[in-house]
Amino acid sequence: MIKENITTLLKTIPTTVKLIAVSKTKPIERIQEAYETGHLDFGENKVQEMSEKATRLPKDIQWHMIGHLQRNKVKYIAPFVSLIHSVDSVRLLREIDKHAQKNDRIIDCLLQMRIAREETKFGLTFNACDELLQNMQCSHVRIRGLMGMATFSDDQSQLKEEFGSLKNYFDIHKNEFQWDTLSMGMSGDYELAIACGSNMIRVGSRIFGSRN
Ligand SMILES: *Cc1c(COP(=O)(O)O)cnc(C)c1O
């Protein structure tokens, strides 16, 4: 079932869009199953869970941190994380830079933007992001682009507005900062996100089934 879900999904999205299979809360056996299709990109939202899974699963898996990241936990994922989608402050960015340097590597990151109307979502406002972009001096972090989560809603016009605002901001800055990644879209809204210009989607329940 998981294998079918992945291959079907990959067939229906453009080849220019990268799929991150969100495996949070799912046991390693299920991830192994997905891995056997040849898929290598997996997303987790908790540091400890991701670290444990990374230890036990094949080393060529690319691990994506998609959840809120506390500064004191950066050190645990710095040696192996492939892309951090959830950078939302200069202080976090500096911490990532420090641990990237210690591990003698460059860590790819996305800036998480607040585009949803809901209060609970993390992320930078466009103004805060402007400021961050002026204040960051990091030698071992490479910002590849932006990530955003739309409001949990069926209102297509609202989702379109939120994705559209992020795409617009992305386009304004992409040349100056050499951004190439716009991570938006989940199980319920990835088609619309792609239509709005996303080139990276983070899909969990559509692949692994619903979570408790
Ligand atoms: C859980 C999660 C997803 C995947 O959600 P689904 O609706 O299961 O596809 C995507 N992005 C983030 C940031 C998440 O926390």
CSV table of C-alpha atoms and ligand atoms in Angstrom, one decimal:
chain,number,residue,atom,x,y,z
A,1,MET,CA,0.0,0.0,0.0
A,2,ILE,CA,2.7,2.5,1.0
A,3,LYS,CA,4.7,1.5,-2.1
A,4,GLU,CA,1.7,2.0,-4.3
A,5,ASN,CA,1.0,5.4,-2.7
A,6,ILE,CA,4.4,6.6,-3.4
A,7,THR,CA,4.7,5.5,-7.0
A,8,THR,CA,1.2,6.8,-7.8
A,9,LEU,CA,1.9,10.1,-6.2
A,10,LEU,CA,5.2,10.4,-8.1
A,11,LYS,CA,3.5,9.7,-11.4
A,12,THR,CA,0.9,12.5,-10.8
A,13,ILE,CA,3.3,15.3,-9.9
A,14,PRO,CA,5.7,17.1,-12.2
A,15,THR,CA,9.2,15.7,-12.2
A,16,THR,CA,10.4,19.1,-11.2
A,17,VAL,CA,8.6,18.8,-7.9
A,18,LYS,CA,10.5,17.0,-5.1
A,19,LEU,CA,8.5,14.8,-2.8
A,20,ILE,CA,9.3,14.6,0.9
A,21,ALA,CA,7.6,11.6,2.5
A,22,VAL,CA,6.6,12.7,6.0
A,23,SER,CA,7.2,9.7,8.2
A,24,LYS,CA,6.6,11.2,11.7
A,25,THR,CA,5.1,8.9,14.2
A,26,LYS,CA,5.4,6.0,11.8
A,27,PRO,CA,7.6,2.9,12.7
A,28,ILE,CA,10.9,2.2,10.9
A,29,GLU,CA,9.3,-0.8,9.1
A,30,ARG,CA,7.0,1.5,7.2
A,31,ILE,CA,9.8,3.8,6.3
A,32,GLN,CA,11.9,0.8,5.1
A,33,GLU,CA,8.9,-0.2,2.9
A,34,ALA,CA,8.8,3.2,1.3
A,35,TYR,CA,12.6,3.2,0.9
A,36,GLU,CA,12.3,0.0,-1.1
A,37,THR,CA,10.6,1.9,-3.9
A,38,GLY,CA,13.9,3.9,-4.2
A,39,HIS,CA,12.5,6.9,-2.4
A,40,LEU,CA,15.2,8.6,-0.3
A,41,ASP,CA,13.7,11.8,1.1
A,42,PHE,CA,11.9,11.6,4.4
A,43,GLY,CA,10.6,14.2,6.8
A,44,GLU,CA,10.3,14.2,10.6
A,45,ASN,CA,9.2,16.8,13.0
A,46,LYS,CA,11.0,15.7,16.2
A,47,VAL,CA,14.7,15.7,16.8
A,48,GLN,CA,14.9,12.5,18.9
A,49,GLU,CA,12.6,10.5,16.7
A,50,MET,CA,14.5,11.5,13.6
A,51,SER,CA,17.9,10.7,15.2
A,52,GLU,CA,16.8,7.3,16.3
A,53,LYS,CA,15.3,6.5,12.9
A,54,ALA,CA,18.5,7.8,11.1
A,55,THR,CA,20.6,5.4,13.2
A,56,ARG,CA,18.5,2.4,12.4
A,57,LEU,CA,17.7,3.0,8.7
A,58,PRO,CA,19.9,3.0,5.6
A,59,LYS,CA,22.6,5.7,5.5
A,60,ASP,CA,21.6,7.1,2.0
A,61,ILE,CA,18.3,8.4,3.3
A,62,GLN,CA,18.0,12.2,3.2
A,63,TRP,CA,16.5,13.4,6.4
A,64,HIS,CA,14.4,16.6,6.4
A,65,MET,CA,13.6,18.4,9.6
A,66,ILE,CA,10.2,19.9,9.1
A,67,GLY,CA,9.1,20.6,12.7
A,68,HIS,CA,9.8,23.4,15.1
A,69,LEU,CA,13.5,23.2,16.1
A,70,GLN,CA,14.8,24.3,19.5
A,71,ARG,CA,18.3,25.7,19.5
A,72,ASN,CA,19.5,23.3,22.2
A,73,LYS,CA,18.7,20.4,20.0
A,74,VAL,CA,20.4,21.5,16.8
A,75,LYS,CA,23.6,19.6,17.8
A,76,TYR,CA,21.8,16.2,17.6
A,77,ILE,CA,20.9,16.6,14.0
A,78,ALA,CA,23.7,18.7,12.7
A,79,PRO,CA,25.9,15.7,11.8
A,80,PHE,CA,23.4,14.2,9.3
A,81,VAL,CA,20.4,16.4,8.5
A,82,SER,CA,19.9,17.0,4.8
A,83,LEU,CA,17.6,20.0,4.9
A,84,ILE,CA,16.0,22.0,7.8
A,85,HIS,CA,12.7,23.5,6.6
A,86,SER,CA,11.8,25.3,9.8
A,87,VAL,CA,14.3,28.1,10.4
A,88,ASP,CA,12.4,31.0,11.9
A,89,SER,CA,14.9,33.2,13.7
A,90,VAL,CA,18.4,34.6,13.4
A,91,ARG,CA,19.4,32.9,16.7
A,92,LEU,CA,18.4,29.5,15.4
A,93,LEU,CA,20.3,30.2,12.2
A,94,ARG,CA,23.4,31.1,14.1
A,95,GLU,CA,23.2,27.9,16.2
A,96,ILE,CA,22.8,25.8,13.1
A,97,ASP,CA,25.8,27.6,11.6
A,98,LYS,CA,27.9,26.9,14.7
A,99,HIS,CA,27.1,23.2,14.7
A,100,ALA,CA,27.6,22.9,10.9
A,101,GLN,CA,31.0,24.3,11.3
A,102,LYS,CA,31.8,21.9,14.2
A,103,ASN,CA,30.8,19.0,11.9
A,104,ASP,CA,32.8,20.5,9.0
A,105,ARG,CA,29.8,20.7,6.7
A,106,ILE,CA,27.4,23.1,5.2
A,107,ILE,CA,23.8,22.7,6.2
A,108,ASP,CA,21.0,23.5,3.8
A,109,CYS,CA,18.1,25.4,5.3
A,110,LEU,CA,14.7,26.9,4.4
A,111,LEU,CA,13.2,29.9,6.1
A,112,GLN,CA,9.8,29.0,7.5
A,113,MET,CA,7.2,31.7,6.7
A,114,ARG,CA,4.0,32.4,8.4
A,115,ILE,CA,1.3,32.5,5.7
A,116,ALA,CA,-1.6,30.9,7.5
A,117,ARG,CA,-4.3,33.0,9.2
A,118,GLU,CA,-4.2,30.7,12.2
A,119,GLU,CA,-2.4,32.0,15.2
A,120,THR,CA,-0.7,28.7,16.2
A,121,LYS,CA,1.6,28.3,13.2
A,122,PHE,CA,5.3,29.1,13.5
A,123,GLY,CA,7.2,31.1,11.0
A,124,LEU,CA,8.5,34.5,10.0
A,125,THR,CA,6.4,37.4,8.8
A,126,PHE,CA,7.6,38.9,5.5
A,127,ASN,CA,8.9,41.9,7.4
A,128,ALA,CA,10.8,39.7,9.9
A,129,CYS,CA,12.2,37.7,7.0
A,130,ASP,CA,13.5,40.9,5.3
A,131,GLU,CA,15.3,41.8,8.5
A,132,LEU,CA,16.7,38.3,8.9
A,133,LEU,CA,18.1,38.4,5.4
A,134,GLN,CA,19.9,41.6,6.1
A,135,ASN,CA,21.4,40.3,9.4
A,136,MET,CA,22.6,36.9,8.7
A,137,GLN,CA,26.2,36.2,8.3
A,138,CYS,CA,26.6,32.5,8.2
A,139,SER,CA,29.5,30.7,6.6
A,140,HIS,CA,28.2,27.1,7.1
A,141,VAL,CA,24.5,27.5,6.4
A,142,ARG,CA,23.1,27.8,2.9
A,143,ILE,CA,19.6,29.1,2.6
A,144,ARG,CA,18.0,27.4,-0.3
A,145,GLY,CA,14.5,29.0,-0.1
A,146,LEU,CA,11.3,29.1,1.8
A,147,MET,CA,8.8,26.8,3.5
A,148,GLY,CA,5.2,27.6,4.4
A,149,MET,CA,2.1,25.9,5.7
A,150,ALA,CA,-1.3,27.2,4.6
A,151,THR,CA,-4.3,27.4,6.9
A,152,PHE,CA,-6.0,24.0,7.5
A,153,SER,CA,-9.0,24.7,5.5
A,154,ASP,CA,-11.0,23.6,2.4
A,155,ASP,CA,-11.4,27.2,1.3
A,156,GLN,CA,-9.5,27.0,-2.0
A,157,SER,CA,-9.4,30.8,-2.6
A,158,GLN,CA,-7.9,31.3,0.8
A,159,LEU,CA,-5.3,28.6,0.3
A,160,LYS,CA,-4.5,30.1,-3.1
A,161,GLU,CA,-4.0,33.5,-1.6
A,162,GLU,CA,-1.7,32.2,1.0
A,163,PHE,CA,0.4,30.0,-1.3
A,164,GLY,CA,0.4,32.9,-3.8
A,165,SER,CA,1.8,35.4,-1.3
A,166,LEU,CA,4.6,33.0,-0.5
A,167,LYS,CA,5.4,32.4,-4.2
A,168,ASN,CA,5.4,36.1,-4.8
A,169,TYR,CA,7.9,36.8,-2.0
A,170,PHE,CA,10.0,33.9,-3.2
A,171,ASP,CA,10.1,35.3,-6.7
A,172,ILE,CA,11.1,38.7,-5.5
A,173,HIS,CA,14.2,37.4,-3.7
A,174,LYS,CA,15.2,34.2,-5.5
A,175,ASN,CA,17.8,35.8,-7.8
A,176,GLU,CA,19.5,37.9,-5.2
A,177,PHE,CA,19.8,35.0,-2.8
A,178,GLN,CA,20.1,32.2,-5.3
A,179,TRP,CA,17.1,30.4,-3.9
A,180,ASP,CA,15.9,27.2,-5.7
A,181,THR,CA,13.5,25.6,-3.2
A,182,LEU,CA,9.9,26.5,-2.3
A,183,SER,CA,8.5,23.9,0.1
A,184,MET,CA,4.7,24.2,0.2
A,185,GLY,CA,1.9,21.6,0.1
A,186,MET,CA,0.9,18.7,2.2
A,187,SER,CA,-1.5,15.8,1.7
A,188,GLY,CA,-4.6,17.9,1.6
A,189,ASP,CA,-3.3,20.8,-0.5
A,190,TYR,CA,-0.3,19.8,-2.5
A,191,GLU,CA,-2.0,19.9,-5.9
A,192,LEU,CA,-3.0,23.5,-5.3
A,193,ALA,CA,0.5,24.3,-3.9
A,194,ILE,CA,2.1,22.9,-7.1
A,195,ALA,CA,-0.3,25.0,-9.2
A,196,CYS,CA,0.8,28.0,-7.2
A,197,GLY,CA,4.5,27.3,-7.9
A,198,SER,CA,5.7,24.9,-5.2
A,199,ASN,CA,8.7,22.7,-6.1
A,200,MET,CA,8.8,20.7,-2.9
A,201,ILE,CA,5.9,19.0,-1.2
A,202,ARG,CA,5.7,17.3,2.2
A,203,VAL,CA,3.3,14.5,2.2
A,204,GLY,CA,2.5,12.2,5.1
A,205,SER,CA,-0.9,10.7,5.5
A,206,ARG,CA,-1.4,10.3,1.8
A,207,ILE,CA,1.5,7.9,1.8
A,208,PHE,CA,1.6,6.3,5.3
A,209,GLY,CA,-2.1,6.6,6.3
A,210,SER,CA,-3.6,8.7,9.0
A,211,ARG,CA,-1.8,9.4,12.2
A,212,ASN,CA,-3.3,9.0,15.7
B,1,LIG,C1,2.9,16.6,9.4
B,1,LIG,C2,3.4,17.6,8.5
B,1,LIG,C3,3.3,17.4,7.1
B,1,LIG,C4,2.5,16.3,6.4
B,1,LIG,O1,1.2,16.4,6.7
B,1,LIG,P1,0.1,15.4,6.0
B,1,LIG,O2,-1.2,16.2,6.1
B,1,LIG,O3,0.0,14.1,6.7
B,1,LIG,O4,0.6,15.2,4.6
B,1,LIG,C5,3.8,18.4,6.3
B,1,LIG,N1,4.5,19.5,6.8
B,1,LIG,C6,4.7,19.6,8.1
B,1,LIG,C7,5.4,20.8,8.6
B,1,LIG,C8,4.1,18.7,9.0
B,1,LIG,O5,4.3,18.9,10.3
